[in-house]
Coordinates of C-alpha atoms in Angstrom, one line a residue:
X27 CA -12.5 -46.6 16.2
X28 CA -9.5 -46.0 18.3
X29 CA -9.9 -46.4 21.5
X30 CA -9.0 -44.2 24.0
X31 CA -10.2 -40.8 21.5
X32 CA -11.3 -37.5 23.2
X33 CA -9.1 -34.9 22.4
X34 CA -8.8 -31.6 21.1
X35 CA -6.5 -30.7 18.6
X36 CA -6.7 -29.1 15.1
X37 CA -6.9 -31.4 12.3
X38 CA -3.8 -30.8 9.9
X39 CA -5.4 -31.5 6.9
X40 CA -3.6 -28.6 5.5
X41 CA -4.9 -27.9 2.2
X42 CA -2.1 -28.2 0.2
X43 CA -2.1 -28.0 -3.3
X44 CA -0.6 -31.1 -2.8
X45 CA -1.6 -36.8 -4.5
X46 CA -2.3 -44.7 -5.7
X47 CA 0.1 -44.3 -8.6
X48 CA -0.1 -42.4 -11.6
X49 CA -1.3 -43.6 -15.0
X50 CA 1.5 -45.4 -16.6
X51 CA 1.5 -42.6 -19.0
X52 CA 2.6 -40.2 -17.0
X53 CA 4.7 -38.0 -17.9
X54 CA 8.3 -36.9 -16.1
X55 CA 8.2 -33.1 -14.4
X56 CA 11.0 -31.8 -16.9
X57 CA 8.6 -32.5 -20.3
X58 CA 5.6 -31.0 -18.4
X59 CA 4.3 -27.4 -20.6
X60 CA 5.0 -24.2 -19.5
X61 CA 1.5 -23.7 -18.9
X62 CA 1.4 -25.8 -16.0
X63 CA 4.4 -25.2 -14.4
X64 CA 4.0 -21.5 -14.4
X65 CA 0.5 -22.5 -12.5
X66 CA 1.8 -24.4 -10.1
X67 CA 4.8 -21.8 -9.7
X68 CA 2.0 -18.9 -9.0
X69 CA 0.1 -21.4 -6.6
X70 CA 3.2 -21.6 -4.4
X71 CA 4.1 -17.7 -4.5
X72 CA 0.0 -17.0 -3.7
X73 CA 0.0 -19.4 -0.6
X74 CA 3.6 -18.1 0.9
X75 CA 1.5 -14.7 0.5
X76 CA -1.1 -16.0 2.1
X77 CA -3.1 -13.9 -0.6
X78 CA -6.5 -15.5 -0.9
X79 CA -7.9 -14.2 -4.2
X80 CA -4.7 -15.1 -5.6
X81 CA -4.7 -18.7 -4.9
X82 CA -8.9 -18.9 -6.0
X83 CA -8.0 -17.7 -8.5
X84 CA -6.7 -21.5 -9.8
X85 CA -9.9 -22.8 -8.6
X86 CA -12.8 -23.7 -11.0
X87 CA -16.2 -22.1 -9.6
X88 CA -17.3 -26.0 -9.6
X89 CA -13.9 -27.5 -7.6
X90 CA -14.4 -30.2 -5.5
X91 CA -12.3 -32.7 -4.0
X92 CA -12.6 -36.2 -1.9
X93 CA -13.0 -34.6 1.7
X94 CA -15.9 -32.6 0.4
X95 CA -14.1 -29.3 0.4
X96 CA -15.8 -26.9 -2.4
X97 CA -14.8 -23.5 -3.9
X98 CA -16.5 -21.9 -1.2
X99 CA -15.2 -23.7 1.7
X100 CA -11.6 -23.6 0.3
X101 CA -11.8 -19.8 0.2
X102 CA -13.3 -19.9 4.1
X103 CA -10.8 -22.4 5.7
X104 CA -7.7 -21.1 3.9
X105 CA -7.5 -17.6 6.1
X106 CA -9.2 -19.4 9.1
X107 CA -5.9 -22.2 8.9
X108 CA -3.3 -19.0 8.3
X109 CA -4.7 -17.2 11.1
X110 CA -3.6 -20.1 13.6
X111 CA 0.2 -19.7 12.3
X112 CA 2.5 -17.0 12.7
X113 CA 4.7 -17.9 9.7
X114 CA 3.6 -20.5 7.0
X115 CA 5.9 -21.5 4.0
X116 CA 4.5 -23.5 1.2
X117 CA 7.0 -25.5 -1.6
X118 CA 5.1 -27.3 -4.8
X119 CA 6.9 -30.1 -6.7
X120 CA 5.9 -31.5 -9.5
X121 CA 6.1 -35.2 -9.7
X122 CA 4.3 -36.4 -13.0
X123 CA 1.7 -35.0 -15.4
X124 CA -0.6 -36.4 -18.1
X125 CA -2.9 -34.5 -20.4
X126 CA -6.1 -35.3 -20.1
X127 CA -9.4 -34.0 -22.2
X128 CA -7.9 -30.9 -23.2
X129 CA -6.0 -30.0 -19.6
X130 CA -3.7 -31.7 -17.7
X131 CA -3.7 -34.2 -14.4
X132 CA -0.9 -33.4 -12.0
X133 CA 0.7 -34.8 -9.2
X134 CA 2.4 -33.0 -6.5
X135 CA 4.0 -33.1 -3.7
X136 CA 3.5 -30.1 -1.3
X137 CA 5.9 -29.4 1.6
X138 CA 4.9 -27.1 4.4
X139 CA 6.4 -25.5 7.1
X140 CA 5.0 -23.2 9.6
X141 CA 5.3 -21.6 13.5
X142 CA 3.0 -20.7 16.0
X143 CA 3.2 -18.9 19.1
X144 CA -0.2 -19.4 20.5
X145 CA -1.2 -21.0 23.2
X146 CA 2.4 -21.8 22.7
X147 CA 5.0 -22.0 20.4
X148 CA 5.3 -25.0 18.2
X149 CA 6.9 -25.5 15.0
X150 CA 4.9 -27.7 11.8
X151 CA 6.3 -29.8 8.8
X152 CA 3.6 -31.7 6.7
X153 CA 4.0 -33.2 3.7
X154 CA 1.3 -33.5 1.3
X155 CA 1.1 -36.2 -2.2
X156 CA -2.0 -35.3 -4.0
X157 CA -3.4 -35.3 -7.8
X158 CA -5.1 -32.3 -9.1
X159 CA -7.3 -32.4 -12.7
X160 CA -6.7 -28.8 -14.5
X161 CA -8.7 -27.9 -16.9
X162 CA -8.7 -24.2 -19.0
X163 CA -6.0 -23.6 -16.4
X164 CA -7.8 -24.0 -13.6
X165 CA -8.2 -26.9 -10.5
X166 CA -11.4 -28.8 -10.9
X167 CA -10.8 -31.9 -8.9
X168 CA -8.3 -32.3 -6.4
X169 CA -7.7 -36.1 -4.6
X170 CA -4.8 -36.2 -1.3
X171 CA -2.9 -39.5 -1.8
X172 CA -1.0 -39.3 1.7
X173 CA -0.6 -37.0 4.2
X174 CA 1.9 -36.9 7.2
X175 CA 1.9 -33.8 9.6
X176 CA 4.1 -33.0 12.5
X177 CA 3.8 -30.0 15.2
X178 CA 6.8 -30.0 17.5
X179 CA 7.8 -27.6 20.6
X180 CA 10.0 -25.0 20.6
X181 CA 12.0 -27.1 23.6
X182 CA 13.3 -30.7 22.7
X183 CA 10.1 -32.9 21.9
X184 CA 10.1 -36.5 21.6
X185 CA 11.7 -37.9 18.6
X186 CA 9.2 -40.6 17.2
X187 CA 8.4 -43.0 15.1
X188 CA 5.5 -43.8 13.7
X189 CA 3.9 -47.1 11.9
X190 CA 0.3 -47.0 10.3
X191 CA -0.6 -48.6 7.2
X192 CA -1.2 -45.7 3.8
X193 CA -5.0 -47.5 3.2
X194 CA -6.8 -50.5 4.4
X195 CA -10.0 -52.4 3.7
X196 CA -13.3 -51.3 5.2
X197 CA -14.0 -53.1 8.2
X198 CA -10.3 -54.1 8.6
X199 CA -8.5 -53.8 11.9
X200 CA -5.0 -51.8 11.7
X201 CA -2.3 -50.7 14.2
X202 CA -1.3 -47.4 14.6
X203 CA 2.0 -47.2 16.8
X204 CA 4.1 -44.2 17.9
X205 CA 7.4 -45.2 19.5
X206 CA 9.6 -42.8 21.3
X207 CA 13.1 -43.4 20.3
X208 CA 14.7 -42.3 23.4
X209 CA 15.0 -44.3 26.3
X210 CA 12.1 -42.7 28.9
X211 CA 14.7 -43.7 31.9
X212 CA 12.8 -41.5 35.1
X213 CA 10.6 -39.2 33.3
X214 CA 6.9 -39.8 32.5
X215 CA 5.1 -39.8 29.2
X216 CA 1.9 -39.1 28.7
X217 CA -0.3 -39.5 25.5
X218 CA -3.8 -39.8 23.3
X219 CA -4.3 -41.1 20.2
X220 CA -6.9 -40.0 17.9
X221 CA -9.2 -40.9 14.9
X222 CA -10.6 -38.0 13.3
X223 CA -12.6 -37.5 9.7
X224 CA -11.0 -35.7 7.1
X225 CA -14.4 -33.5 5.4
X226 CA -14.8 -29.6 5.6
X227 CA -17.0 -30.3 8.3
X228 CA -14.3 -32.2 10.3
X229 CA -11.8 -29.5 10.0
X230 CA -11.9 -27.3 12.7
X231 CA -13.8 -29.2 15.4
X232 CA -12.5 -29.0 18.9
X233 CA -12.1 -32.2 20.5
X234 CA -11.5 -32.7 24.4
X235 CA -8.4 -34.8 25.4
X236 CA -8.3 -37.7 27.5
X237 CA -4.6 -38.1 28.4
X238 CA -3.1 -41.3 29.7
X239 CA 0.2 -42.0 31.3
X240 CA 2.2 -44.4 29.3
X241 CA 4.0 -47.2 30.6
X242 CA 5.7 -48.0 27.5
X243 CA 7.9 -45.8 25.6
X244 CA 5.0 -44.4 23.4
X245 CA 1.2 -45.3 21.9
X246 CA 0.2 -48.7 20.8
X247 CA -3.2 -49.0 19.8
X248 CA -5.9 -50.7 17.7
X249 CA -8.4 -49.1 15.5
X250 CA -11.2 -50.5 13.1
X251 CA -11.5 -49.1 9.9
X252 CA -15.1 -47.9 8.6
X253 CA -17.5 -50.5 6.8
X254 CA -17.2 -48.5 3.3
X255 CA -14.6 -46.3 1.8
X256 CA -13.3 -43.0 3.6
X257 CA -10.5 -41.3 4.7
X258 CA -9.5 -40.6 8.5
X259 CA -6.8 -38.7 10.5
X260 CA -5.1 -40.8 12.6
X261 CA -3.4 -38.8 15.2
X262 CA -0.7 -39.2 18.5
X263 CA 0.1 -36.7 21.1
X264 CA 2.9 -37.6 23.0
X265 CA 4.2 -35.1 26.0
X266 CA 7.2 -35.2 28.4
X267 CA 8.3 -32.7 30.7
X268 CA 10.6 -31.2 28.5
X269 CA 8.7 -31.4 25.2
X270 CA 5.9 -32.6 23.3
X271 CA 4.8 -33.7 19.4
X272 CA 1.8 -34.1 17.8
X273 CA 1.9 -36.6 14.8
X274 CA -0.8 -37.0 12.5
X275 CA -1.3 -39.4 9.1
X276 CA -4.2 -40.3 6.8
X277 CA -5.6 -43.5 5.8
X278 CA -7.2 -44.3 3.3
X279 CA -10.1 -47.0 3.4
X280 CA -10.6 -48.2 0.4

């Protein structure tokens, strides 16, 4: 694990119906049916809503996905996550499709953007890649290929970058490195890093924060991956005096 790691901060796992590569078979976005694309076009329209029976409606009673997340946790966590954000826009692009046993497998990639004003106001872009199996027009199985989330304040906040591997092996050590771009010149930085799981249960858990003043110009730290496949939030919070930015990335141990 990472080490410092007591925080609190919401996991942005975001829920996108947002996807390793696609069968070679896969077919471009422009050939894909009608069927699907009008799906994926009322998904979109149903999450900028924010109109819950809408988007369940494109759920199979039996959905699951990777993280554990069922019908009946979808329907739960989907308000609960809306409720946190004044304004939440939701864009669905198709990336490749195959048909599969009668229905199709898609792969997406699902942009979000978002704004919230409480405790204060910071602004969110995530970016979602995930593969979704439908079946009698419906979303049976869903799998989240990558994930990279960003909440930044409303004042200038640190412009970063960020280097973590997509997967690694179990048991494998990995680096997870936020740099600020900017020189820090008098001003202090402060910062925590974070591993997190990525299940249902994960979700919404508050964490406490154990800040740390940074010497360098960001966070540099080591992790150790699980001992058998998962996936994990890796998380950075980076503050100055005039900003801060909260970065977050999956990996995949696999």
């Amino acid at each position: 694990m990472i080490h410092p790691c007591r925080w609190s901060l919401l996991s942005l796992g975001l829920l996108g119906m947002s996807v390793v590569t696609m069968p070679a078979q896969a077919a471009s976005p422009e050939t894909a049916p009608t069927a699907l694309v009008n799906a994926l076009e009322q998904i979109e329209s149903a999450s900028n809503a924010q109109d819950i029976e809408a988007v369940m409606a494109f759920y199979a009673d039996d959905f699951t996905n990777e993280d554990g997340f069922s019908y009946a946790t979808l329907e739960t966590t989907l308000p609960q996550l809306w409720e946190r954000y004044d304004t939440l826009s939701y864009r669905v692009e198709l990336q490749s499709w195959e048909a599969v046993n009668g229905g199709y497998v898609a792969e997406t990639v699902t942009y979000i953007d978002g704004v919230q004003t409480t405790p204060r106001r910071l602004t969110l872009e995530s970016v979602i890649r995930s593969r979704q199996q439908f079946t009698n027009d419906k979303i049976t199985f869903q799998e989240i290929l990558s994930e990279r989330n960003q909440l930044n304040s409303d004042n200038p906040s640190p412009e970063v970058v960020v280097i973590l591997p997509e997967r690694v092996v179990p048991a494998e050590s990995y680096g997870f490195d936020a740099i600020v771009q900017e020189p820090l010149g008098e001003r202090y930085l402060l910062g925590a890093a974070l591993e997190e799981g990525t299940t249902a249960e994960d979700f919404f858990i508050p964490r406490p924060i154990d800040l740390e003043l940074l010497s360098a110009g960001g966070l540099f730290k080591l992790g150790d991956a699980p001992s058998s496949d998962d996936h994990l939030w890796v998380s950075g919070l980076l503050i100055r005096e005039d900003g801060l930015v909260v970065i977050t990335r999956r990996l995949r141990i696999e």
